[in-house]
mmCIF file of C-alpha atoms and ligand atoms in Angstrom:
data_model
loop_
_atom_site.group_PDB
_atom_site.id
_atom_site.type_symbol
_atom_site.label_atom_id
_atom_site.label_comp_id
_atom_site.label_asym_id
_atom_site.label_seq_id
_atom_site.Cartn_x
_atom_site.Cartn_y
_atom_site.Cartn_z
ATOM 1 C CA MET L 1 116.108 189.736 118.187
ATOM 2 C CA LEU L 2 115.608 186.088 119.099
ATOM 3 C CA VAL L 3 112.266 184.498 119.792
ATOM 4 C CA MET L 4 112.575 181.375 121.900
ATOM 5 C CA MET L 5 109.705 178.944 121.648
ATOM 6 C CA SER L 6 109.016 175.750 123.479
ATOM 7 C CA LYS L 7 110.407 172.763 121.561
ATOM 8 C CA ASP L 8 107.021 171.090 121.344
ATOM 9 C CA SER L 9 105.256 174.114 119.909
ATOM 10 C CA PRO L 10 102.864 172.980 117.177
ATOM 11 C CA GLN L 11 103.877 173.991 113.654
ATOM 12 C CA ALA L 12 100.851 176.289 113.460
ATOM 13 C CA ALA L 13 102.116 178.263 116.476
ATOM 14 C CA ILE L 14 105.580 178.605 114.890
ATOM 15 C CA ASP L 15 103.950 179.702 111.633
ATOM 16 C CA ARG L 16 101.949 182.371 113.493
ATOM 17 C CA VAL L 17 105.118 183.808 115.038
ATOM 18 C CA VAL L 18 106.881 183.757 111.655
ATOM 19 C CA GLN L 19 103.896 185.485 110.044
ATOM 20 C CA ARG L 20 103.881 188.215 112.691
ATOM 21 C CA ILE L 21 107.613 188.821 112.042
ATOM 22 C CA VAL L 22 107.179 188.868 108.250
ATOM 23 C CA ASP L 23 104.147 191.180 108.505
ATOM 24 C CA GLN L 24 106.380 193.705 110.226
ATOM 25 C CA GLY L 25 108.815 193.624 107.304
ATOM 26 C CA TYR L 26 111.492 191.409 108.889
ATOM 27 C CA GLN L 27 112.845 187.951 108.050
ATOM 28 C CA ALA L 28 112.449 184.951 110.330
ATOM 29 C CA HIS L 29 115.058 182.178 110.518
ATOM 30 C CA VAL L 30 113.646 179.188 112.358
ATOM 31 C CA LEU L 31 116.057 176.817 114.039
ATOM 32 C CA PRO L 32 114.482 173.802 115.744
ATOM 33 C CA GLY L 33 116.694 172.647 118.613
ATOM 34 C CA ALA L 34 116.735 169.859 121.164
ATOM 35 C CA VAL L 35 115.737 172.237 123.962
ATOM 36 C CA ARG L 36 113.949 175.103 122.196
ATOM 37 C CA VAL L 37 112.914 176.415 118.826
ATOM 38 C CA ALA L 38 114.970 179.564 118.211
ATOM 39 C CA ILE L 39 113.720 182.086 115.672
ATOM 40 C CA ALA L 40 116.163 184.815 114.666
ATOM 41 C CA VAL L 41 114.610 188.019 113.418
ATOM 42 C CA THR L 42 116.749 189.868 110.877
ATOM 43 C CA GLY L 43 116.312 192.720 108.475
ATOM 44 C CA ASN L 44 117.192 195.807 110.466
ATOM 45 C CA GLU L 45 120.474 196.899 111.952
ATOM 46 C CA LYS L 46 118.751 198.753 114.782
ATOM 47 C CA ALA L 47 116.906 196.975 117.562
ATOM 48 C CA VAL L 48 113.858 195.198 116.207
ATOM 49 C CA ARG L 49 110.504 195.925 117.869
ATOM 50 C CA ILE L 50 107.519 193.733 117.348
ATOM 51 C CA GLU L 51 104.630 194.264 119.720
ATOM 52 C CA ASN L 52 102.973 191.421 121.566
ATOM 53 C CA LEU L 53 105.172 188.593 120.301
ATOM 54 C CA GLN L 54 105.528 187.439 123.867
ATOM 55 C CA ALA L 55 101.790 186.829 124.043
ATOM 56 C CA LEU L 56 101.708 184.334 121.152
ATOM 57 C CA GLU L 57 101.292 180.615 121.848
ATOM 58 C CA GLY L 58 104.541 178.747 122.470
ATOM 59 C CA VAL L 59 106.703 181.839 122.944
ATOM 60 C CA LEU L 60 108.875 181.496 126.047
ATOM 61 C CA GLU L 61 111.138 184.483 125.714
ATOM 62 C CA VAL L 62 112.026 187.375 123.419
ATOM 63 C CA ILE L 63 115.715 188.251 123.660
ATOM 64 C CA SER L 64 117.448 191.183 122.062
ATOM 65 C CA VAL L 65 120.772 190.286 120.442
ATOM 66 C CA THR L 66 123.315 193.002 121.000
ATOM 67 C CA LYS L 67 125.941 191.637 118.596
ATOM 68 C CA PRO L 68 125.853 193.025 115.062
ATOM 69 C CA TYR L 69 125.655 189.523 113.579
ATOM 70 C CA LYS L 70 122.649 187.416 114.437
ATOM 71 C CA LEU L 71 122.743 184.164 112.466
ATOM 72 C CA VAL L 72 126.429 183.332 112.721
ATOM 73 C CA GLY L 73 126.507 183.898 116.467
ATOM 74 C CA ARG L 74 126.081 181.326 119.172
ATOM 75 C CA ASP L 75 123.056 183.128 120.676
ATOM 76 C CA TRP L 76 120.861 181.754 117.912
ATOM 77 C CA LYS L 77 122.695 178.435 117.540
ATOM 78 C CA PRO L 78 124.749 177.340 120.541
ATOM 79 C CA GLU L 79 125.913 174.032 119.058
ATOM 80 C CA ASN L 80 128.612 173.749 116.362
ATOM 81 C CA SER L 81 127.437 173.694 112.761
ATOM 82 C CA VAL L 82 128.569 170.644 110.857
ATOM 83 C CA ILE L 83 128.808 170.997 107.097
ATOM 84 C CA GLN L 84 128.584 167.897 105.018
ATOM 85 C CA VAL L 85 130.390 167.563 101.692
ATOM 86 C CA GLY L 86 129.939 164.009 100.395
ATOM 87 C CA ASP L 87 130.944 161.752 103.259
ATOM 88 C CA VAL L 88 133.152 164.464 104.802
ATOM 89 C CA LYS L 89 131.789 166.413 107.755
ATOM 90 C CA ILE L 90 133.423 169.726 108.601
ATOM 91 C CA GLY L 91 133.020 171.213 112.066
ATOM 92 C CA GLY L 92 132.246 167.967 113.892
ATOM 93 C CA ASP L 93 134.599 165.785 115.918
ATOM 94 C CA GLU L 94 136.799 164.990 112.953
ATOM 95 C CA LEU L 95 139.552 167.020 111.354
ATOM 96 C CA VAL L 96 139.323 167.613 107.636
ATOM 97 C CA VAL L 97 142.146 168.445 105.233
ATOM 98 C CA ILE L 98 141.677 170.120 101.854
ATOM 99 C CA ALA L 99 144.719 169.864 99.577
ATOM 100 C CA GLY L 100 145.745 170.541 96.019
ATOM 101 C CA PRO L 101 147.443 173.054 93.785
ATOM 102 C CA CYS L 102 146.945 176.797 94.030
ATOM 103 C CA THR L 103 145.622 176.768 90.499
ATOM 104 C CA VAL L 104 144.569 174.245 87.896
ATOM 105 C CA GLU L 105 147.314 174.503 85.264
ATOM 106 C CA ASN L 106 146.440 171.631 82.928
ATOM 107 C CA ARG L 107 144.634 168.284 82.983
ATOM 108 C CA GLU L 108 147.687 166.121 83.797
ATOM 109 C CA GLN L 109 148.820 168.416 86.604
ATOM 110 C CA VAL L 110 145.515 168.415 88.460
ATOM 111 C CA LEU L 111 144.861 164.692 87.932
ATOM 112 C CA SER L 112 148.278 163.693 89.167
ATOM 113 C CA ILE L 113 148.217 165.998 92.234
ATOM 114 C CA ALA L 114 144.673 164.881 93.045
ATOM 115 C CA GLN L 115 145.682 161.222 92.954
ATOM 116 C CA GLN L 116 148.726 161.943 95.063
ATOM 117 C CA VAL L 117 146.943 163.925 97.813
ATOM 118 C CA LYS L 118 144.141 161.368 97.885
ATOM 119 C CA LYS L 119 146.741 158.639 98.510
ATOM 120 C CA ASP L 120 148.284 160.732 101.256
ATOM 121 C CA GLY L 121 144.988 161.176 103.087
ATOM 122 C CA ALA L 122 143.429 164.459 101.879
ATOM 123 C CA HIS L 123 139.634 164.625 102.109
ATOM 124 C CA LEU L 124 138.797 167.338 99.581
ATOM 125 C CA LEU L 125 140.621 168.686 96.511
ATOM 126 C CA ARG L 126 141.392 172.377 96.125
ATOM 127 C CA GLY L 127 142.372 174.216 92.938
ATOM 128 C CA GLY L 128 141.522 177.602 91.492
ATOM 129 C CA ALA L 129 140.068 177.895 88.003
ATOM 130 C CA TRP L 130 139.590 181.640 88.428
ATOM 131 C CA LYS L 131 142.587 183.243 90.131
ATOM 132 C CA PRO L 132 142.543 186.661 91.809
ATOM 133 C CA ARG L 133 146.051 187.809 90.878
ATOM 134 C CA THR L 134 147.726 190.992 92.008
ATOM 135 C CA SER L 135 149.042 191.616 88.512
ATOM 136 C CA PRO L 136 146.797 191.522 85.452
ATOM 137 C CA TYR L 137 149.723 189.952 83.581
ATOM 138 C CA ALA L 138 149.934 186.926 85.892
ATOM 139 C CA PHE L 139 148.174 183.657 85.013
ATOM 140 C CA GLN L 140 144.454 184.224 85.568
ATOM 141 C CA GLY L 141 143.271 180.613 85.591
ATOM 142 C CA LEU L 142 141.785 178.219 83.028
ATOM 143 C CA LYS L 143 138.214 179.233 83.931
ATOM 144 C CA GLU L 144 135.608 176.678 82.778
ATOM 145 C CA GLU L 145 138.254 174.414 81.237
ATOM 146 C CA GLY L 146 139.812 174.230 84.722
ATOM 147 C CA LEU L 147 136.466 173.327 86.266
ATOM 148 C CA LYS L 148 136.190 170.433 83.798
ATOM 149 C CA TYR L 149 139.587 169.086 84.835
ATOM 150 C CA LEU L 150 138.605 169.397 88.488
ATOM 151 C CA ALA L 151 135.407 167.477 87.785
ATOM 152 C CA GLU L 152 137.434 164.765 86.077
ATOM 153 C CA ALA L 153 139.780 164.629 89.076
ATOM 154 C CA ARG L 154 136.740 164.192 91.330
ATOM 155 C CA GLU L 155 135.524 161.354 89.164
ATOM 156 C CA LYS L 156 138.902 159.608 89.257
ATOM 157 C CA THR L 157 139.638 160.088 92.977
ATOM 158 C CA GLY L 158 136.263 160.557 94.659
ATOM 159 C CA LEU L 159 137.586 163.784 96.211
ATOM 160 C CA LYS L 160 134.988 166.566 96.246
ATOM 161 C CA ILE L 161 136.091 169.923 94.874
ATOM 162 C CA VAL L 162 136.738 173.278 96.544
ATOM 163 C CA THR L 163 137.227 176.087 94.032
ATOM 164 C CA GLU L 164 137.054 179.848 94.046
ATOM 165 C CA VAL L 165 134.257 181.931 92.587
ATOM 166 C CA MET L 166 135.257 185.511 91.898
ATOM 167 C CA SER L 167 132.178 187.239 90.547
ATOM 168 C CA PRO L 168 128.407 187.145 91.055
ATOM 169 C CA GLU L 169 127.923 186.421 87.330
ATOM 170 C CA THR L 170 129.904 183.172 87.480
ATOM 171 C CA VAL L 171 128.341 181.714 90.645
ATOM 172 C CA GLY L 172 125.882 179.615 88.602
ATOM 173 C CA LEU L 173 128.606 178.204 86.362
ATOM 174 C CA VAL L 174 131.085 177.466 89.164
ATOM 175 C CA ALA L 175 128.307 175.907 91.269
ATOM 176 C CA GLU L 176 127.583 173.438 88.452
ATOM 177 C CA TYR L 177 131.008 171.884 89.013
ATOM 178 C CA ALA L 178 132.088 172.764 92.555
ATOM 179 C CA ASP L 179 131.133 170.990 95.764
ATOM 180 C CA VAL L 180 132.340 173.936 97.871
ATOM 181 C CA LEU L 181 132.366 177.540 96.633
ATOM 182 C CA GLN L 182 135.426 179.396 97.885
ATOM 183 C CA ILE L 183 135.302 183.140 98.432
ATOM 184 C CA GLY L 184 138.859 184.430 98.481
ATOM 185 C CA ALA L 185 140.381 186.939 100.881
ATOM 186 C CA ARG L 186 140.169 189.718 98.283
ATOM 187 C CA ASN L 187 136.448 189.173 97.877
ATOM 188 C CA MET L 188 135.473 188.729 101.524
ATOM 189 C CA GLN L 189 133.551 191.983 101.384
ATOM 190 C CA ASN L 190 132.216 191.670 97.854
ATOM 191 C CA PHE L 191 128.684 191.870 99.188
ATOM 192 C CA THR L 192 126.938 191.149 95.886
ATOM 193 C CA LEU L 193 129.022 187.986 95.549
ATOM 194 C CA LEU L 194 128.235 186.986 99.148
ATOM 195 C CA GLU L 195 124.507 187.411 98.488
ATOM 196 C CA GLU L 196 124.741 185.400 95.290
ATOM 197 C CA VAL L 197 126.456 182.408 96.945
ATOM 198 C CA GLY L 198 123.925 182.819 99.758
ATOM 199 C CA LYS L 199 121.180 182.124 97.246
ATOM 200 C CA THR L 200 122.737 178.774 96.315
ATOM 201 C CA ARG L 201 122.570 175.805 98.635
ATOM 202 C CA LYS L 202 126.236 174.878 98.136
ATOM 203 C CA PRO L 203 128.655 174.892 101.048
ATOM 204 C CA VAL L 204 130.842 178.010 101.072
ATOM 205 C CA LEU L 205 134.428 178.430 102.266
ATOM 206 C CA LEU L 206 134.788 182.087 103.228
ATOM 207 C CA LYS L 207 138.355 183.294 103.689
ATOM 208 C CA ARG L 208 139.233 186.164 105.978
ATOM 209 C CA GLY L 209 140.166 189.344 104.131
ATOM 210 C CA MET L 210 143.802 190.316 104.504
ATOM 211 C CA SER L 211 142.886 193.405 106.520
ATOM 212 C CA ALA L 212 139.581 192.240 107.948
ATOM 213 C CA THR L 213 138.708 192.122 111.616
ATOM 214 C CA ILE L 214 136.974 189.091 113.070
ATOM 215 C CA LYS L 215 133.788 191.138 113.316
ATOM 216 C CA GLU L 216 133.985 191.950 109.603
ATOM 217 C CA LEU L 217 134.592 188.285 108.801
ATOM 218 C CA LEU L 218 131.536 187.252 110.801
ATOM 219 C CA LEU L 219 129.399 189.964 109.208
ATOM 220 C CA ALA L 220 130.529 188.811 105.755
ATOM 221 C CA ALA L 221 129.365 185.294 106.672
ATOM 222 C CA GLU L 222 126.114 186.807 107.932
ATOM 223 C CA TYR L 223 125.418 188.060 104.378
ATOM 224 C CA ILE L 224 125.479 184.450 103.172
ATOM 225 C CA LEU L 225 123.379 183.046 106.015
ATOM 226 C CA GLN L 226 120.744 185.732 105.771
ATOM 227 C CA GLU L 227 120.054 184.569 102.215
ATOM 228 C CA GLY L 228 119.217 181.155 103.677
ATOM 229 C CA ASN L 229 122.492 179.336 102.994
ATOM 230 C CA TYR L 230 123.656 178.202 106.422
ATOM 231 C CA GLN L 231 126.488 176.005 105.115
ATOM 232 C CA VAL L 232 129.426 178.325 105.621
ATOM 233 C CA MET L 233 132.921 177.531 106.860
ATOM 234 C CA LEU L 234 135.368 180.256 107.712
ATOM 235 C CA CYS L 235 139.093 180.299 107.066
ATOM 236 C CA GLU L 236 141.955 182.129 108.756
ATOM 237 C CA ARG L 237 144.595 182.674 106.043
ATOM 238 C CA GLY L 238 146.815 185.304 107.605
ATOM 239 C CA ILE L 239 146.436 189.055 107.805
ATOM 240 C CA ARG L 240 148.610 192.030 106.880
ATOM 241 C CA THR L 241 150.571 193.483 109.758
ATOM 242 C CA PHE L 242 153.733 195.582 110.093
ATOM 243 C CA GLU L 243 155.694 192.321 110.007
ATOM 244 C CA ASP L 244 156.863 191.723 106.466
ATOM 245 C CA SER L 245 159.282 188.807 106.785
ATOM 246 C CA LEU L 246 156.609 186.407 105.583
ATOM 247 C CA ARG L 247 153.689 186.825 103.205
ATOM 248 C CA ASN L 248 151.169 187.441 106.024
ATOM 249 C CA THR L 249 150.853 187.049 109.771
ATOM 250 C CA PHE L 250 148.868 184.007 110.844
ATOM 251 C CA ASP L 251 146.410 185.116 113.520
ATOM 252 C CA ILE L 252 146.335 182.043 115.722
ATOM 253 C CA SER L 253 143.986 183.586 118.264
ATOM 254 C CA ALA L 254 141.358 184.065 115.555
ATOM 255 C CA ILE L 255 140.670 180.345 115.835
ATOM 256 C CA PRO L 256 139.551 180.137 119.479
ATOM 257 C CA LEU L 257 137.884 183.544 119.171
ATOM 258 C CA VAL L 258 135.782 182.559 116.152
ATOM 259 C CA LYS L 259 134.935 179.288 117.908
ATOM 260 C CA GLN L 260 133.709 181.211 120.923
ATOM 261 C CA LEU L 261 131.643 183.738 118.959
ATOM 262 C CA SER L 262 130.301 181.557 116.168
ATOM 263 C CA HIS L 263 128.930 178.084 115.559
ATOM 264 C CA LEU L 264 130.516 177.984 112.075
ATOM 265 C CA PRO L 265 133.559 175.780 111.457
ATOM 266 C CA ILE L 266 136.929 177.473 111.063
ATOM 267 C CA LEU L 267 139.748 176.131 108.944
ATOM 268 C CA ALA L 268 143.354 177.297 108.756
ATOM 269 C CA ASP L 269 145.312 178.066 105.600
ATOM 270 C CA PRO L 270 148.996 178.079 106.560
ATOM 271 C CA SER L 271 150.056 178.184 102.886
ATOM 272 C CA HIS L 272 148.789 181.704 102.155
ATOM 273 C CA ALA L 273 149.477 182.792 105.731
ATOM 274 C CA THR L 274 153.199 182.143 105.441
ATOM 275 C CA GLY L 275 153.985 182.026 101.722
ATOM 276 C CA ASP L 276 156.951 179.829 102.592
ATOM 277 C CA ARG L 277 156.938 176.030 102.365
ATOM 278 C CA SER L 278 159.234 175.591 105.374
ATOM 279 C CA LYS L 279 156.737 177.418 107.646
ATOM 280 C CA VAL L 280 153.575 175.671 106.476
ATOM 281 C CA ALA L 281 153.754 172.556 108.661
ATOM 282 C CA PRO L 282 154.647 174.367 111.939
ATOM 283 C CA VAL L 283 151.759 176.816 111.487
ATOM 284 C CA ALA L 284 149.419 173.996 110.473
ATOM 285 C CA ARG L 285 150.320 172.065 113.627
ATOM 286 C CA ALA L 286 149.734 175.147 115.768
ATOM 287 C CA ALA L 287 146.340 175.766 114.156
ATOM 288 C CA ILE L 288 145.190 172.236 114.916
ATOM 289 C CA ALA L 289 146.404 172.610 118.491
ATOM 290 C CA ALA L 290 144.426 175.869 118.747
ATOM 291 C CA GLY L 291 141.197 174.136 117.751
ATOM 292 C CA ALA L 292 140.887 174.576 113.976
ATOM 293 C CA ASP L 293 138.417 172.195 112.333
ATOM 294 C CA GLY L 294 140.847 171.461 109.550
ATOM 295 C CA LEU L 295 143.367 172.754 107.061
ATOM 296 C CA ILE L 296 143.596 173.910 103.476
ATOM 297 C CA ILE L 297 147.056 173.223 102.078
ATOM 298 C CA GLU L 298 148.666 173.914 98.737
ATOM 299 C CA VAL L 299 150.463 170.896 97.293
ATOM 300 C CA HIS L 300 152.325 170.717 93.986
ATOM 301 C CA ASN L 301 154.340 167.927 92.361
ATOM 302 C CA LYS L 302 156.673 170.428 90.636
ATOM 303 C CA PRO L 303 156.539 173.584 92.760
ATOM 304 C CA GLU L 304 159.464 175.136 90.890
ATOM 305 C CA GLU L 305 157.320 175.113 87.739
ATOM 306 C CA ALA L 306 154.043 176.156 89.385
ATOM 307 C CA LEU L 307 152.153 178.999 87.704
ATOM 308 C CA CYS L 308 151.101 180.336 91.089
ATOM 309 C CA ASP L 309 152.327 180.069 94.682
ATOM 310 C CA GLY L 310 155.107 177.550 94.053
ATOM 311 C CA PRO L 311 157.268 178.757 97.007
ATOM 312 C CA GLN L 312 154.544 177.916 99.510
ATOM 313 C CA SER L 313 153.422 174.650 97.927
ATOM 314 C CA LEU L 314 154.326 171.457 99.744
ATOM 315 C CA LEU L 315 155.791 168.546 97.837
ATOM 316 C CA PRO L 316 153.687 165.398 98.242
ATOM 317 C CA GLU L 317 156.224 163.919 100.670
ATOM 318 C CA HIS L 318 155.960 167.000 102.930
ATOM 319 C CA PHE L 319 152.199 166.775 102.786
ATOM 320 C CA ARG L 320 152.253 163.092 103.750
ATOM 321 C CA LYS L 321 154.456 163.881 106.740
ATOM 322 C CA LEU L 322 152.150 166.720 107.785
ATOM 323 C CA MET L 323 149.121 164.399 107.696
ATOM 324 C CA GLY L 324 150.874 162.153 110.224
ATOM 325 C CA GLU L 325 151.593 165.142 112.463
ATOM 326 C CA VAL L 326 147.998 166.382 112.221
ATOM 327 C CA GLU L 327 146.883 162.968 113.415
ATOM 328 C CA LYS L 328 149.125 163.168 116.497
ATOM 329 C CA ILE L 329 148.322 166.757 117.399
ATOM 330 C CA GLY L 330 144.629 166.167 116.766
ATOM 331 C CA ALA L 331 144.703 163.273 119.227
ATOM 332 C CA ALA L 332 146.212 165.561 121.867
ATOM 333 C CA VAL L 333 143.237 167.935 121.552
ATOM 334 C CA GLY L 334 140.567 165.246 121.262
ATOM 335 C CA ARG L 335 140.140 165.244 117.465
ATOM 336 C CA LYS L 336 140.507 162.386 115.003
ATOM 337 C CA VAL L 337 141.434 162.810 111.364
ATOM 338 C CA HIS L 338 138.557 161.850 109.063
ATOM 339 C CA LYS L 339 139.026 158.510 107.279
ATOM 340 C CA SER L 340 137.388 158.508 103.890
ATOM 341 C CA ILE L 341 135.287 155.538 102.853
ATOM 342 C CA GLU L 342 137.078 153.874 99.910
HETATM 343 C C1 PEP S 401 143.537 180.619 97.319
HETATM 344 O O1 PEP S 401 143.217 179.910 98.264
HETATM 345 O O2 PEP S 401 143.728 180.182 96.191
HETATM 346 C C2 PEP S 401 143.709 182.078 97.522
HETATM 347 C C3 PEP S 401 143.810 182.906 96.476
HETATM 348 O O3 PEP S 401 143.783 182.438 98.800
HETATM 349 P P1 PEP S 401 143.449 183.846 99.497
HETATM 350 O O4 PEP S 401 142.122 184.281 98.921
HETATM 351 O O5 PEP S 401 143.371 183.496 100.940
HETATM 352 O O6 PEP S 401 144.567 184.752 99.158
HETATM 353 MN MN1 MN S 402 147.490 180.176 96.234
#
């Protein structure tokens, strides 16, 4: 349910509406807007009923929301959400590119790739310190040691850090170092983890599960927002289909669909979508043309020696070329690439 109030409602009137909602055992999420104050009522999957809300001062309209998600939808918030990480804004007019290795392997590796991608125009640095690997025998990540190297790379380059958090228990630790908490595809429906990152006030990058529908992706994001953390960006990273020539199938239509249904930014990850370096740039270009707010790209200086995802990692020179292409395609769809302040 949405309660629409006049934009010049006094705070006391808004507080009275919130109190009435809370007294009935629901949560109220107040969103002041240029035209109206929108209050989303959450806490019950079934239609919410609160008597006499309409009669309270300032209330213009009480609307029932038929979609299963309330806070991520455009009913509550028609305008795009813009998430700020340092001087980088994601979801606004500018395109943002996150780049770096799949995983932090050692100090030298992450520092040198960070410096390289920074030079080539990346805005944020990616790198996993905890890695969700299919095999328990594969490299699992450097854990806190990896976070320390990422923090050092941030210090040296100014690039803010995007890194994955895999369990509710480590959210506090990862949040001490990370600027953006990544939830990986395999954990998209780890609801305890979603609630835990929802309790932080760190931006979250939520990747689509490999077999998740768009509705499930949006409901996963809803878990984070309903805890009061509204800084969520979504990511299309390919889904599993009958087609097995590449690692996944990039669902290009997810981008305009998510944009239509939700105010949250959506990024594209052509690296995990394709699993093949030669396909990364074409899919990245297509995603920008389709309206993605940015990209997350794996880059490695020695992909043949990479401990994870070498075959899909771009060499720095490929990444540099892609940045030029993103600029051109962005211009064709009315987007500029963010220019970081030195
Ligand atoms: C990653 O980005 O490092 C990753 C593991 O991706 P995904 O969760 O999309 O597989
Ligand atoms: Mn990877």
